[in-house]
Short mmCIF file of C-alpha atoms (C1' of nucleotides) in Angstrom, two decimals:
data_model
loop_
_atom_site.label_atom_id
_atom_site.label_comp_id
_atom_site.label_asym_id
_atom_site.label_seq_id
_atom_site.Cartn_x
_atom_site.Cartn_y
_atom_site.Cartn_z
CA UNK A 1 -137.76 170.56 -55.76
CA UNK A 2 -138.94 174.04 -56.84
CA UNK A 3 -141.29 174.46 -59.82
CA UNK A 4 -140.01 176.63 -62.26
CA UNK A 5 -143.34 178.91 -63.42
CA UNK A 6 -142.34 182.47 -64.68
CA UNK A 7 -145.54 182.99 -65.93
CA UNK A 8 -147.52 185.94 -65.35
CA UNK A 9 -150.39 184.39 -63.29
CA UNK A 10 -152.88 186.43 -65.32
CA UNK A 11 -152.69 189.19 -68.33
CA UNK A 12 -154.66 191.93 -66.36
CA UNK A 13 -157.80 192.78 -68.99
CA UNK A 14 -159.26 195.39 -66.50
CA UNK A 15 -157.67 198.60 -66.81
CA UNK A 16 -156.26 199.00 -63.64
CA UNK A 17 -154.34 196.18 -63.12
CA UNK A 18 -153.27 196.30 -66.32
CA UNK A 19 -151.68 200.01 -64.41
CA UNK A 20 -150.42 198.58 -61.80
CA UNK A 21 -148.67 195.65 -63.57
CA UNK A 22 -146.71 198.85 -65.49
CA UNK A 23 -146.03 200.34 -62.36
CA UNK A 24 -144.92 196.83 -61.03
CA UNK A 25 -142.48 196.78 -64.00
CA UNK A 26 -141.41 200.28 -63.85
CA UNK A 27 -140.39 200.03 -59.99
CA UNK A 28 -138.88 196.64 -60.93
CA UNK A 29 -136.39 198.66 -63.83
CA UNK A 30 -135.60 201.36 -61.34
CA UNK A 31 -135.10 199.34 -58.27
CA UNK A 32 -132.24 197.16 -60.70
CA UNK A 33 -131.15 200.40 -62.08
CA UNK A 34 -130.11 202.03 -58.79
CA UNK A 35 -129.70 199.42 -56.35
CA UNK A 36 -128.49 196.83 -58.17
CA UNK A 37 -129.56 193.07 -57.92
CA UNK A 38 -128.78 193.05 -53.69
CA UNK A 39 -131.47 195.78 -53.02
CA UNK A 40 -133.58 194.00 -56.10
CA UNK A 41 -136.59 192.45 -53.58
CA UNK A 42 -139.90 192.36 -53.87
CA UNK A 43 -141.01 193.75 -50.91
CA UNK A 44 -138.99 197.13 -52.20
CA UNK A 45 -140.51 197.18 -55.52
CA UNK A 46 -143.78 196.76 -53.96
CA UNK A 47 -142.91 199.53 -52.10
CA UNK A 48 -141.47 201.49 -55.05
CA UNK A 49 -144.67 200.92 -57.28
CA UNK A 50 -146.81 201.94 -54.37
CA UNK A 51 -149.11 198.81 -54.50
CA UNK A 52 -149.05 196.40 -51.51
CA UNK A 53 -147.13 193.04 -51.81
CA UNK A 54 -149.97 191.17 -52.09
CA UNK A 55 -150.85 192.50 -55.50
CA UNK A 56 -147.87 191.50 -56.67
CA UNK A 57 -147.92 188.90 -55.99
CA UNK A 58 -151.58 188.61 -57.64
CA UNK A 59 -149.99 189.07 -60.89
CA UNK A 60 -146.71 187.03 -60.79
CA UNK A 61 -145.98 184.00 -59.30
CA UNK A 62 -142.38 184.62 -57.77
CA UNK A 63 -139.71 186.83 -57.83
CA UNK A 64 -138.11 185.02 -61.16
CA UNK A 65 -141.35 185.89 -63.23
CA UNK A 66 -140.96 189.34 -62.60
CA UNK A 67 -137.35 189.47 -63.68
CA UNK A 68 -138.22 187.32 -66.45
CA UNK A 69 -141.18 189.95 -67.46
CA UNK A 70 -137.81 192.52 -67.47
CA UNK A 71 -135.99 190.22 -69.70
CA UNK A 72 -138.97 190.13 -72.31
CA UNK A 73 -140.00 193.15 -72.27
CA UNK A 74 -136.13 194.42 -72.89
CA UNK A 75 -135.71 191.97 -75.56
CA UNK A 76 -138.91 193.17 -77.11
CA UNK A 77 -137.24 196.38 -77.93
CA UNK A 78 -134.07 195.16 -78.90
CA UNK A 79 -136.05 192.48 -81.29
CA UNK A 80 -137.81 195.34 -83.08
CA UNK A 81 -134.73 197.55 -83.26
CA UNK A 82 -132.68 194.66 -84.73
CA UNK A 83 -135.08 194.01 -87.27
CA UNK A 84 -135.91 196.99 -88.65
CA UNK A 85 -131.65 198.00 -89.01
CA UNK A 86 -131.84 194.23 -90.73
CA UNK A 87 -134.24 195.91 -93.21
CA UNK A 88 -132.40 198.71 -93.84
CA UNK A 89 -129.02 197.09 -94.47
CA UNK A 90 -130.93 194.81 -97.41
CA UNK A 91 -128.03 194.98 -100.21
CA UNK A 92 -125.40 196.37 -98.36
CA UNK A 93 -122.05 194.13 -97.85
CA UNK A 94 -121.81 191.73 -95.50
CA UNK A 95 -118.75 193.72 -93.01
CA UNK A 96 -120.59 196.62 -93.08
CA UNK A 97 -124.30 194.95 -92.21
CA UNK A 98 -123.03 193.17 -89.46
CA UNK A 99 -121.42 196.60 -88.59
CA UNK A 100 -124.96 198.26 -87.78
CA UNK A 101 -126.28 195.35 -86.20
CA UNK A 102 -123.42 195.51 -83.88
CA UNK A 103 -124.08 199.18 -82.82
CA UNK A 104 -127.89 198.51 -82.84
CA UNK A 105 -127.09 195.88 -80.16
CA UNK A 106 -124.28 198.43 -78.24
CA UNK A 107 -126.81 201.28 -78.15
CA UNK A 108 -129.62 198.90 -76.89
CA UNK A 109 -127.13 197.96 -74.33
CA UNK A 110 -125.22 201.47 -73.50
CA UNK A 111 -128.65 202.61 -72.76
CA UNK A 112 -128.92 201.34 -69.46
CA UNK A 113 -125.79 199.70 -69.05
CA UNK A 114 -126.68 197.96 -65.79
CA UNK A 115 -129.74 196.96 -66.05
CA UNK A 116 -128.77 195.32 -69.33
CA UNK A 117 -125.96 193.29 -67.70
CA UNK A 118 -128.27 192.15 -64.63
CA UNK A 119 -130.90 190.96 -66.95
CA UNK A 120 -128.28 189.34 -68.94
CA UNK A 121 -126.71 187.59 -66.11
CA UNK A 122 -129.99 186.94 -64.68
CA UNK A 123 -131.15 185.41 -67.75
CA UNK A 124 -128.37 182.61 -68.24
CA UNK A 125 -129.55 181.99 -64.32
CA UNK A 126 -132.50 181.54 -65.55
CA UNK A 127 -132.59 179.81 -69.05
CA UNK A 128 -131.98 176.34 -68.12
CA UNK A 129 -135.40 176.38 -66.56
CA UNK A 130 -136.79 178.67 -69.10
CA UNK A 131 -138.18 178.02 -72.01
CA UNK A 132 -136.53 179.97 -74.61
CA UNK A 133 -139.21 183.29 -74.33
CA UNK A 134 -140.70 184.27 -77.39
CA UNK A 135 -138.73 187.45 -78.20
CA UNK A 136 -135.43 185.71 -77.88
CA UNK A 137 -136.40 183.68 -80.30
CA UNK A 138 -137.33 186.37 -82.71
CA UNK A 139 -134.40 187.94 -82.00
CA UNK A 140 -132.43 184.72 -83.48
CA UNK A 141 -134.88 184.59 -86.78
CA UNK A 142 -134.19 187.70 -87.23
CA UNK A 143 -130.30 186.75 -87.35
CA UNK A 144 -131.05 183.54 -89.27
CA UNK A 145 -133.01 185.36 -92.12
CA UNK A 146 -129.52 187.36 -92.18
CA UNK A 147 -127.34 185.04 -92.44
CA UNK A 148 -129.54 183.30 -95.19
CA UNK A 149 -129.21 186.10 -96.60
CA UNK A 150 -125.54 186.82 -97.10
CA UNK A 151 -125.27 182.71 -97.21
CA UNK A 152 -122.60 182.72 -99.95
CA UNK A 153 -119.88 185.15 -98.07
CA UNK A 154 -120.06 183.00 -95.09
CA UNK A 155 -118.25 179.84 -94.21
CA UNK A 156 -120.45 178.34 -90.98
CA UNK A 157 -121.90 174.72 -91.55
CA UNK A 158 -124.77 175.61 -89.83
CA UNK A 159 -126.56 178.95 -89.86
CA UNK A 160 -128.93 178.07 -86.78
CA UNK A 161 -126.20 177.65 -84.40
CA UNK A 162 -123.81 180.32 -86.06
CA UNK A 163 -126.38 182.51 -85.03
CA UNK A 164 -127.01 181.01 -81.48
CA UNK A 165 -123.15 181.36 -81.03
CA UNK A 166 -123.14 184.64 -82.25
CA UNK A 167 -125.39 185.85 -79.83
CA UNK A 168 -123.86 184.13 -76.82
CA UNK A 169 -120.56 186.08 -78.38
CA UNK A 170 -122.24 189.58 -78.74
CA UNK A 171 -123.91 189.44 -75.55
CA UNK A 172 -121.00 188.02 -73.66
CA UNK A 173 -118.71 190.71 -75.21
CA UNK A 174 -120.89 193.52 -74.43
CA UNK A 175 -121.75 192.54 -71.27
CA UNK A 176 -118.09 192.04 -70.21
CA UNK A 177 -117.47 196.14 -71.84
CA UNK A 178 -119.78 197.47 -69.89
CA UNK A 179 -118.43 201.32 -69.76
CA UNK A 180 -116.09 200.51 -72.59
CA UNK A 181 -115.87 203.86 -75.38
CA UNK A 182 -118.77 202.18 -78.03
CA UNK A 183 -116.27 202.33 -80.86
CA UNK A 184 -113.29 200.55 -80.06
CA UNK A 185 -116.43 197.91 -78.78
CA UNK A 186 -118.31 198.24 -82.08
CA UNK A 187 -114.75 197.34 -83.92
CA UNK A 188 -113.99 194.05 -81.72
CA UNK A 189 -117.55 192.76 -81.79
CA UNK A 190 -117.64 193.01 -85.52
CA UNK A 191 -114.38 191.17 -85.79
CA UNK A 192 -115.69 188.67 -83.68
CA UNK A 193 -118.36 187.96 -85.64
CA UNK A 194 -117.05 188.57 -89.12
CA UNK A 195 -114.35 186.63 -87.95
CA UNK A 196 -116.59 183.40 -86.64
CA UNK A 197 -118.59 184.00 -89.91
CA UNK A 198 -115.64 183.89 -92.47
CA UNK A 199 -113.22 181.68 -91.02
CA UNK A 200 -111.37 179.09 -92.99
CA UNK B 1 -124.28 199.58 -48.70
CA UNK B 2 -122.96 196.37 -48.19
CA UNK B 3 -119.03 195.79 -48.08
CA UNK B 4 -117.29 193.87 -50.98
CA UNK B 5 -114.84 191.97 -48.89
CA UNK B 6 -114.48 188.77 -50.46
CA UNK B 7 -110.99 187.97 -48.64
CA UNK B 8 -111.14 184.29 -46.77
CA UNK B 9 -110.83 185.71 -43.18
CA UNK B 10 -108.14 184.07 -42.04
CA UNK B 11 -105.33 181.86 -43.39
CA UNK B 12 -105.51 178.96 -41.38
CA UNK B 13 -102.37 177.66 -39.65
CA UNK B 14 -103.09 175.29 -37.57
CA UNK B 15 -103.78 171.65 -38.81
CA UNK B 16 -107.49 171.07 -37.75
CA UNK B 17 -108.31 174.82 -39.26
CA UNK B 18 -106.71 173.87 -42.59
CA UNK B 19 -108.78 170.70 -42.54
CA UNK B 20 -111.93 172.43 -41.67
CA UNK B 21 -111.35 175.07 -44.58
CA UNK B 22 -111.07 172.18 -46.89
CA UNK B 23 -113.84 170.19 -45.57
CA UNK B 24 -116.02 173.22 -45.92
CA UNK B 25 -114.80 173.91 -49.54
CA UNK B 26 -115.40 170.20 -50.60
CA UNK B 27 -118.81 170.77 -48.74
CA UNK B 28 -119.59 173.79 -50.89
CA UNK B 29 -118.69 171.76 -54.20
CA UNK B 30 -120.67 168.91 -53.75
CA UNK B 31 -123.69 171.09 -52.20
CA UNK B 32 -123.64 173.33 -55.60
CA UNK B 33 -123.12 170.22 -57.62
CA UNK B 34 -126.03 168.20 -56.55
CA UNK B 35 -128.32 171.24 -55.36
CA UNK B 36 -127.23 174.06 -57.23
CA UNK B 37 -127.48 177.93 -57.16
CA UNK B 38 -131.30 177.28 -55.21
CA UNK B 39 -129.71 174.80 -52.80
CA UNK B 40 -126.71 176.30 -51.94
CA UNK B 41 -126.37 178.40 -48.46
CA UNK B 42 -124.33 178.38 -45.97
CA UNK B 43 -126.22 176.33 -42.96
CA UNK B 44 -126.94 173.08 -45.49
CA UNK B 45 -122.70 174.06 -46.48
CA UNK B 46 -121.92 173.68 -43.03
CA UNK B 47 -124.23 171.12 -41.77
CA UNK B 48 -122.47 168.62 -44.88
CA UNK B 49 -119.20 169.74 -43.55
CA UNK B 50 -119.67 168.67 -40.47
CA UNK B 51 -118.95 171.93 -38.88
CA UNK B 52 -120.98 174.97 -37.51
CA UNK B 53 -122.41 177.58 -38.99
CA UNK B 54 -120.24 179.88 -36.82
CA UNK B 55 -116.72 178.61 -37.79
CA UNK B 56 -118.06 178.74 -41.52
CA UNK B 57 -118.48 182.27 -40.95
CA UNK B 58 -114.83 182.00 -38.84
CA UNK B 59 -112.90 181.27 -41.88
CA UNK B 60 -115.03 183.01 -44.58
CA UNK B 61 -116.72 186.64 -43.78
CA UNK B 62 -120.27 185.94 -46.14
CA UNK B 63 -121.54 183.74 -48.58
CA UNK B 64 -119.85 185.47 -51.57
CA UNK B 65 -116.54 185.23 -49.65
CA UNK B 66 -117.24 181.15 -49.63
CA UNK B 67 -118.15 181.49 -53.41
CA UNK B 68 -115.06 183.30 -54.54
CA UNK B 69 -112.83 181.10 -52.55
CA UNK B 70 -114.20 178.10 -55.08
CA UNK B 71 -113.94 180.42 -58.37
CA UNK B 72 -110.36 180.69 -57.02
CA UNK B 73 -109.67 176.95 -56.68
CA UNK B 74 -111.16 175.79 -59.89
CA UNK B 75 -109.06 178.84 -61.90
CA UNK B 76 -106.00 177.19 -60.27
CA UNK B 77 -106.75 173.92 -61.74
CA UNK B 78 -107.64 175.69 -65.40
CA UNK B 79 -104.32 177.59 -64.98
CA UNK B 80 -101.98 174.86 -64.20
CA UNK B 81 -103.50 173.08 -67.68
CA UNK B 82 -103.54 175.81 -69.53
CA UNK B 83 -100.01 176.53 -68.89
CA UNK B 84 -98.57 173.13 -69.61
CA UNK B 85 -100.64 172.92 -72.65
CA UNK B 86 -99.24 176.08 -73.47
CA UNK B 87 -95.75 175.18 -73.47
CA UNK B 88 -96.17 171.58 -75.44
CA UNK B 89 -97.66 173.28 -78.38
CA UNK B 90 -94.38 175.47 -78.60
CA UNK B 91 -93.47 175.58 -81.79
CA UNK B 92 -97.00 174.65 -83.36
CA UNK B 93 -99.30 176.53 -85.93
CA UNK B 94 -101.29 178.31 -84.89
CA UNK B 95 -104.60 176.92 -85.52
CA UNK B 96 -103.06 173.60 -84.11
CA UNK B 97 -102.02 175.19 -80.57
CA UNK B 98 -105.62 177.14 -80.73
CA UNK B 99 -107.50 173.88 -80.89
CA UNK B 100 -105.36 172.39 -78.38
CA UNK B 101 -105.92 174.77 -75.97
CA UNK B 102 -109.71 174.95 -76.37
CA UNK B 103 -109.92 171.40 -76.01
CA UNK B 104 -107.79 171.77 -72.28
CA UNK B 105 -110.59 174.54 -71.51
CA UNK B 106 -113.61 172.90 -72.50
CA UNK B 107 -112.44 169.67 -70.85
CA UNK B 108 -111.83 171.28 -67.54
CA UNK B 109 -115.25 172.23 -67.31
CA UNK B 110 -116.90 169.17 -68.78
CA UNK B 111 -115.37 167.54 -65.94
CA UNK B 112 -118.26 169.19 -63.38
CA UNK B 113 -120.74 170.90 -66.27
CA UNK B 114 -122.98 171.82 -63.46
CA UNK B 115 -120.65 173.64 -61.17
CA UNK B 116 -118.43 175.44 -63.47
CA UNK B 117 -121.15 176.91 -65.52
CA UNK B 118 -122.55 178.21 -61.75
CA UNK B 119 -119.31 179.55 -60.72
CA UNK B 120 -118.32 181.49 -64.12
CA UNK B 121 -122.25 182.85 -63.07
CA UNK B 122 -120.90 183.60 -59.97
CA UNK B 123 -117.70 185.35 -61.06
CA UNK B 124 -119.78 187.57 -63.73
CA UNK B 125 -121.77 188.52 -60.56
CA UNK B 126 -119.18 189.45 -58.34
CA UNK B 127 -116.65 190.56 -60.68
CA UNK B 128 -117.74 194.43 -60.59
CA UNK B 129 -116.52 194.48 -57.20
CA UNK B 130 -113.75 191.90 -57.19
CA UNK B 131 -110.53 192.82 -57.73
CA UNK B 132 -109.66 190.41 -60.62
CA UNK B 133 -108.36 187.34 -58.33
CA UNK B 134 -104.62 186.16 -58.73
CA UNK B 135 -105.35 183.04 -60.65
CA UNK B 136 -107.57 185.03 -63.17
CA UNK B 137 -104.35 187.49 -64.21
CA UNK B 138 -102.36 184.35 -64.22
CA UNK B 139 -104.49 183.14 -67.15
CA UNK B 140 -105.00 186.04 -69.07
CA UNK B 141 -101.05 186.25 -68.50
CA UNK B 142 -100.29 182.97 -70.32
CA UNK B 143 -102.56 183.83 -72.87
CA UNK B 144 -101.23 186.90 -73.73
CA UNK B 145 -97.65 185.31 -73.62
CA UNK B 146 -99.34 182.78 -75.54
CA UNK B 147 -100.46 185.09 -78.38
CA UNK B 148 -97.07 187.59 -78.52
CA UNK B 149 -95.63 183.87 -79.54
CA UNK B 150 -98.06 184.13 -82.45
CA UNK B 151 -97.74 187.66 -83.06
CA UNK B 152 -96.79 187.41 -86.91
CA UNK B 153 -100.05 185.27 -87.59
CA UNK B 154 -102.62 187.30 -86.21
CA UNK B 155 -104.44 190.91 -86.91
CA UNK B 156 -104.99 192.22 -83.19
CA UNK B 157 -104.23 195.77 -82.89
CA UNK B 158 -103.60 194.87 -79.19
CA UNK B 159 -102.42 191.45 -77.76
CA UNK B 160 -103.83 192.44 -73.99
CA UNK B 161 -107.53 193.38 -75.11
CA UNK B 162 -107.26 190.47 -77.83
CA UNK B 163 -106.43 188.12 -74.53
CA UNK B 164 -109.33 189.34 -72.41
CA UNK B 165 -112.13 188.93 -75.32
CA UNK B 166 -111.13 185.66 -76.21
CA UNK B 167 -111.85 184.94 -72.32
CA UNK B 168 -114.91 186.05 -72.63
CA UNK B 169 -115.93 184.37 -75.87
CA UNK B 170 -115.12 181.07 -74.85
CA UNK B 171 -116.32 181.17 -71.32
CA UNK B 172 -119.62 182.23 -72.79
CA UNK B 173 -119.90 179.24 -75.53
CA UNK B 174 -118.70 176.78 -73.11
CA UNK B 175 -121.26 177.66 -71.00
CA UNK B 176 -123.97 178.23 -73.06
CA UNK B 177 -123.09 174.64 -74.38
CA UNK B 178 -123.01 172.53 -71.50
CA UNK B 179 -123.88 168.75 -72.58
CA UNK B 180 -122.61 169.78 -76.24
CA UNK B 181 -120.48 167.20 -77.67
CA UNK B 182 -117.02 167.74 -77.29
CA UNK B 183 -115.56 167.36 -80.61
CA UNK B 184 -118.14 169.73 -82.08
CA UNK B 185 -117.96 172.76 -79.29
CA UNK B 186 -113.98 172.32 -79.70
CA UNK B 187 -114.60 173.69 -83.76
CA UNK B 188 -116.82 176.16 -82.81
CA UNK B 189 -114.79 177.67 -80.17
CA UNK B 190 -111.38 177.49 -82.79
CA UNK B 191 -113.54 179.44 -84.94
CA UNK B 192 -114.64 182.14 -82.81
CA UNK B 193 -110.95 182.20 -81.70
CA UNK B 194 -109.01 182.11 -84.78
CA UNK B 195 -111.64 183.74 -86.65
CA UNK B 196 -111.29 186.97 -83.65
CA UNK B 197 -107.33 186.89 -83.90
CA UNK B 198 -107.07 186.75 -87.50
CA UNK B 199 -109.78 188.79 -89.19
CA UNK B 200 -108.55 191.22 -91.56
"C1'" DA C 1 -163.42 189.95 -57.61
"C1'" DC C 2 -159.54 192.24 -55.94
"C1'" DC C 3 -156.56 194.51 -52.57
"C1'" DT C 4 -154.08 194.67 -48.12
"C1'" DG C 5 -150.34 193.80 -44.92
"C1'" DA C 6 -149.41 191.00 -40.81
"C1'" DA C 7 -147.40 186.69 -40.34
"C1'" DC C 8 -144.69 182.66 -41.57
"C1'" DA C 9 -140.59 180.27 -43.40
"C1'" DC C 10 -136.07 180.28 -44.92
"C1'" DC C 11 -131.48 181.72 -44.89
"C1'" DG C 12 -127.35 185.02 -44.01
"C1'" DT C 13 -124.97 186.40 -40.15
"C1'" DT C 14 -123.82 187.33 -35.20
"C1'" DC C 15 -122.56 186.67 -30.49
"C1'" DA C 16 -123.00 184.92 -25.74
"C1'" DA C 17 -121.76 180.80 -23.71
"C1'" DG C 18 -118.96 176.76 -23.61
"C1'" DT C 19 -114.32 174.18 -24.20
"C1'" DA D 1 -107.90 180.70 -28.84
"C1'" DC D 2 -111.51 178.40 -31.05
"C1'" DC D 3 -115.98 176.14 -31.54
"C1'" DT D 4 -121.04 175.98 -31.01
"C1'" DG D 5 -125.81 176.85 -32.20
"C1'" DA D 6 -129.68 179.66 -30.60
"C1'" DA D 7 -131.19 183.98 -31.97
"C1'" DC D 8 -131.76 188.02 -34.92
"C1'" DA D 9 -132.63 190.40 -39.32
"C1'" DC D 10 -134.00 190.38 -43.88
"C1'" DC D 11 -136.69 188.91 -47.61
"C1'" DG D 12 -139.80 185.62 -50.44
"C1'" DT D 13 -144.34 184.26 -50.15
"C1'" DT D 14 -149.06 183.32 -48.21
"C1'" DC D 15 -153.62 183.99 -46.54
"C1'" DA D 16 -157.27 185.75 -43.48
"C1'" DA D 17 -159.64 189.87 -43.33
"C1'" DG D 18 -161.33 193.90 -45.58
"C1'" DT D 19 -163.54 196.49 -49.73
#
DNA sequence: ACCTGAACACCGTTCAAGT
DNA sequence: ACCTGAACACCGTTCAAGT
């Protein structure tokens, strides 16, 4: 039986490990980026961040809490973005909200299209281990205090797991368009969701 | 650069090869049920199917090979129940023939939670390289037949793309609700559909 | 204290030897 | 022809030695 510990084994407080635990991430995003998960290993983003494999392994555990320091650390962005367009659509309606959030989410995505995938897939690997990580779970407040908000357009018994689905949908759709043009995507993710949302 | 061929290397003719491709695919199975993604390689496959690891690697090039060669098997099984339910909700409404068909979907991989969550994992993985296997056009086939059937009661601008997303969005609630009770999933997957197909 | 990298273990895959 | 399994290569991870 394997213990599951994607933990960082420490938060570096002196300065340079708190470097080379950047660079560790850094090689880890551009190792994914250009060779994909089959040339993703550890020994090669060692390599890549030009510390020796021991030090990585000083600072995570295994090769899942490195990929799971990805994950965050994407999600993190995507969290802050989300909110802040959640902000900014405050009064508008509900199509045209969900609209932004929807091409907040693309452009996250379309960014770096396969590295987004691979920690996507890697995350479902993942998650049934996992705890739920603390940015994912911003990232659904952020949809429930939405939802609450437009609460009388919508149709969902349950705004908690409207929102879980609706991220499983998003993600799934995107994730399944990588390369597709981001409008014609923008258009079926909102009818996905509007659609999910409104149903009767 | 690693080769993408994920063709079984030989079509066994032969009656003791046809048994040994079976026993190794039931091997596989059970060895991803009970162990799976971190158990699962090919000496413990071979070693429960009784056979050496050389004529594993006889009838199926790699690991992914092996993998793909399961995908394909359980699709069959999907297919062949998707397709009669298909044809008994004939002259149905809509929402009726949606909700029967989810419930043939989610059913078929209730039946091994475990393993069919791993192998739609698997597929996501692979798929960038795969050429989209024969049993995976002959669903997205009924289901577009399925929908030009409907074609008066739903929005879609296009029946094909409508098909592939709704893949996509139920694959990805079913499996991010394994162990969810049946009767629930089945109303949250008829919304996603129905909502998607007739937003407007 | 922290870094290093040779060494170990595990697993995907091959191939010389056996039938 | 087909099967076998020891052996090789690659990669995750550790740990004794160095600073």
């Amino acid at each position: 039986m394997k213990k599951a510990n994607y933990k960082p084994r420490k938060r570096p407080q002196q300065p340079r490990s708190v470097k080379m635990v950047t660079w560790i991430l850094d090689a880890a995003t551009r190792v994914l980026e250009k060779e994909s998960l089959e040339g993703f290993n550890t020994n090669r983003v060692a390599e890549v961040a030009g510390v020796s494999i021991g030090s990585l392994y000083q600072y995570f555990p295994n090769k899942d809490a490195l990929t799971v320091a990805l994950i965050e650390k994407t999600q993190q962005e995507l969290v802050i973005a989300l909110t802040k367009a959640a902000e900014l659509t405050h009064a508008k309606p509900l199509a045209e909200s969900v609209r932004e959030l929807a091409r907040v989410a693309i452009i996250h995505q379309q960014t770096r299209p396969r590295l987004s995938r691979i920690l996507d897939l890697e995350e479902q690997r993942l998650s049934p281990e996992a705890v739920l990580s603390r940015s994912a779970r911003a990232i659904q407040t952020t949809l429930v205090d939405f939802l609450q908000q437009h609460r009388k357009d919508i149709t969902v018994p349950n705004v908690q797991e409207a929102a879980t689905d609706i991220l499983t949908i998003v993600k799934a759709l995107v994730d399944a368009n990588t390369g597709e043009v981001s409008e014609k995507l923008e258009r079926r993710v909102e009818r996905a969701i509007i659609g999910y949302l409104c149903y009767s």
